[in-house]
Structures are given as structure tokens and as C-alpha cells.
PDB file of C-alpha atoms in Angstrom:
ATOM      1  CA  MET A   2      39.884  31.320  36.904  1.00 55.00           C
ATOM      2  CA  LYS A   3      43.171  32.908  35.893  1.00 60.00           C
ATOM      3  CA  GLN A   4      46.353  31.010  36.809  1.00 62.00           C
ATOM      4  CA  PRO A   5      48.439  33.052  39.288  1.00 62.00           C
ATOM      5  CA  SER A   6      51.856  34.121  38.063  1.00 64.00           C
ATOM      6  CA  TYR A   7      54.683  36.433  38.959  1.00 64.00           C
ATOM      7  CA  LYS A   8      56.219  38.385  36.077  1.00 67.00           C
ATOM      8  CA  GLY A   9      54.974  35.764  33.636  1.00 70.00           C
ATOM      9  CA  PHE A  10      56.311  32.758  35.541  1.00 72.00           C
ATOM     10  CA  ALA A  11      53.904  30.154  36.847  1.00 80.00           C
ATOM     11  CA  PRO A  12      54.525  29.033  40.422  1.00 84.00           C
ATOM     12  CA  LEU A  13      56.020  25.633  41.070  1.00 88.00           C
ATOM     13  CA  SER A  14      53.411  22.955  41.469  1.00 89.00           C
ATOM     14  CA  ASP A  15      52.928  21.137  44.743  1.00 89.00           C
ATOM     15  CA  ALA A  16      53.789  17.862  43.005  1.00 93.00           C
ATOM     16  CA  VAL A  17      57.233  19.161  42.016  1.00 91.00           C
ATOM     17  CA  ILE A  18      57.909  20.441  45.528  1.00 90.00           C
ATOM     18  CA  ASP A  19      56.769  17.163  47.093  1.00 91.00           C
ATOM     19  CA  ALA A  20      58.908  15.157  44.664  1.00 92.00           C
ATOM     20  CA  ALA A  21      61.949  17.318  45.432  1.00 92.00           C
ATOM     21  CA  CYS A  22      61.412  16.838  49.157  1.00 89.00           C
ATOM     22  CA  ALA A  23      61.214  13.097  48.522  1.00 89.00           C
ATOM     23  CA  GLY A  24      64.641  13.244  46.861  1.00 88.00           C
ATOM     24  CA  ASP A  25      63.745  13.233  43.157  1.00 91.00           C
ATOM     25  CA  VAL A  26      66.766  14.657  41.304  1.00 93.00           C
ATOM     26  CA  ASP A  27      64.726  15.864  38.322  1.00 95.00           C
ATOM     27  CA  ALA A  28      62.390  17.809  40.597  1.00 94.00           C
ATOM     28  CA  ILE A  29      65.340  19.418  42.402  1.00 94.00           C
ATOM     29  CA  ASP A  30      66.808  20.374  39.023  1.00 95.00           C
ATOM     30  CA  ARG A  31      63.485  21.918  38.002  1.00 94.00           C
ATOM     31  CA  ILE A  32      63.434  23.994  41.192  1.00 94.00           C
ATOM     32  CA  LEU A  33      67.007  25.148  40.538  1.00 95.00           C
ATOM     33  CA  ARG A  34      66.066  26.162  36.984  1.00 94.00           C
ATOM     34  CA  HIS A  35      62.989  27.983  38.317  1.00 93.00           C
ATOM     35  CA  TYR A  36      65.094  30.110  40.669  1.00 93.00           C
ATOM     36  CA  ASP A  37      68.098  30.474  38.324  1.00 94.00           C
ATOM     37  CA  GLY A  38      67.257  34.027  37.237  1.00 92.00           C
ATOM     38  CA  TYR A  39      66.742  35.192  40.802  1.00 93.00           C
ATOM     39  CA  ILE A  40      69.988  33.585  41.961  1.00 96.00           C
ATOM     40  CA  ASN A  41      71.832  35.180  39.028  1.00 95.00           C
ATOM     41  CA  LYS A  42      70.463  38.577  39.999  1.00 95.00           C
ATOM     42  CA  LEU A  43      71.647  38.114  43.576  1.00 95.00           C
ATOM     43  CA  CYS A  44      75.141  37.119  42.414  1.00 95.00           C
ATOM     44  CA  VAL A  45      75.921  39.988  40.035  1.00 96.00           C
ATOM     45  CA  ARG A  46      79.207  41.668  40.921  1.00 95.00           C
ATOM     46  CA  LYS A  47      80.909  44.737  39.590  1.00 94.00           C
ATOM     47  CA  TYR A  48      84.386  44.208  38.139  1.00 92.00           C
ATOM     48  CA  ILE A  49      86.836  46.912  37.066  1.00 94.00           C
ATOM     49  CA  ASP A  50      89.465  45.823  34.550  1.00 91.00           C
ATOM     50  CA  GLY A  51      92.986  47.223  34.171  1.00 91.00           C
ATOM     51  CA  SER A  52      91.777  49.980  31.831  1.00 94.00           C
ATOM     52  CA  GLY A  53      89.239  51.219  34.374  1.00 93.00           C
ATOM     53  CA  ASN A  54      86.226  49.858  32.483  1.00 95.00           C
ATOM     54  CA  VAL A  55      83.340  48.638  34.637  1.00 95.00           C
ATOM     55  CA  HIS A  56      81.862  45.212  33.923  1.00 95.00           C
ATOM     56  CA  TYR A  57      79.006  43.393  35.629  1.00 95.00           C
ATOM     57  CA  ASP A  58      79.130  39.624  35.720  1.00 95.00           C
ATOM     58  CA  VAL A  59      77.677  36.715  37.678  1.00 95.00           C
ATOM     59  CA  ASP A  60      79.981  35.477  40.424  1.00 95.00           C
ATOM     60  CA  GLU A  61      79.884  31.733  39.765  1.00 96.00           C
ATOM     61  CA  TYR A  62      81.304  30.838  43.182  1.00 97.00           C
ATOM     62  CA  MET A  63      78.554  32.752  44.979  1.00 96.00           C
ATOM     63  CA  LYS A  64      75.955  31.259  42.624  1.00 97.00           C
ATOM     64  CA  ARG A  65      77.099  27.704  43.440  1.00 97.00           C
ATOM     65  CA  ARG A  66      76.966  28.451  47.154  1.00 97.00           C
ATOM     66  CA  LEU A  67      73.382  29.737  46.907  1.00 96.00           C
ATOM     67  CA  GLN A  68      72.342  26.721  44.830  1.00 96.00           C
ATOM     68  CA  ILE A  69      73.888  24.392  47.424  1.00 96.00           C
ATOM     69  CA  LYS A  70      72.032  26.219  50.191  1.00 95.00           C
ATOM     70  CA  LEU A  71      68.771  25.838  48.273  1.00 94.00           C
ATOM     71  CA  ILE A  72      69.379  22.120  47.732  1.00 93.00           C
ATOM     72  CA  HIS A  73      70.324  21.723  51.387  1.00 93.00           C
ATOM     73  CA  SER A  74      67.103  23.417  52.513  1.00 91.00           C
ATOM     74  CA  ILE A  75      65.106  21.034  50.309  1.00 89.00           C
ATOM     75  CA  VAL A  76      66.946  17.930  51.526  1.00 84.00           C
ATOM     76  CA  VAL A  77      66.745  18.899  55.200  1.00 82.00           C
ATOM     77  CA  THR A  78      62.951  18.809  54.981  1.00 63.00           C
ATOM     78  CA  ILE A  79      63.236  15.106  54.121  1.00 58.00           C
ATOM     79  CA  GLU A  80      64.783  14.226  57.474  1.00 56.00           C
TER      80      GLU A  80
END
């Protein structure tokens, strides 16, 4: 049977999710890396410099906040 995937990415295994919920730092890091592209896409902002040129860049502050919310949602399931 074919392994399910979304845009070429395999889903996170249940073992990784269970380990993250148990507090394993490596598993939490793996989940953060898995969702890194999606979080980056959510955090893209449009900047206009002094010359009027438009630039798109990742807002690092917003990215950190979303990562913290993701970690918090994982840790809350422990309690």
C-alpha cells in the first residue's frame, strides 16, 4: 500500500507525537522542523524600503510566537 503524503512530505509518526507529548525535546524539535515551512509561509510580511522597493521576508518575531504556541499546545496535552 502506498504511504500517504502531502506535497511529498510524509506525515509525522504516532511515535514522534507520543514522544513529544511525553516531553521529549528531540521529538518536539522534529515537529517544529516538520511545520517550519508552513509557519514561514504564515509569517511572510511585505516590507517597503526607502526607495519604494517591495520586499517579502519572514517576520521572525511572529514566527517565534507561532512556534511557542505550537510547543505550548504540545506541552498542555501532557498535563
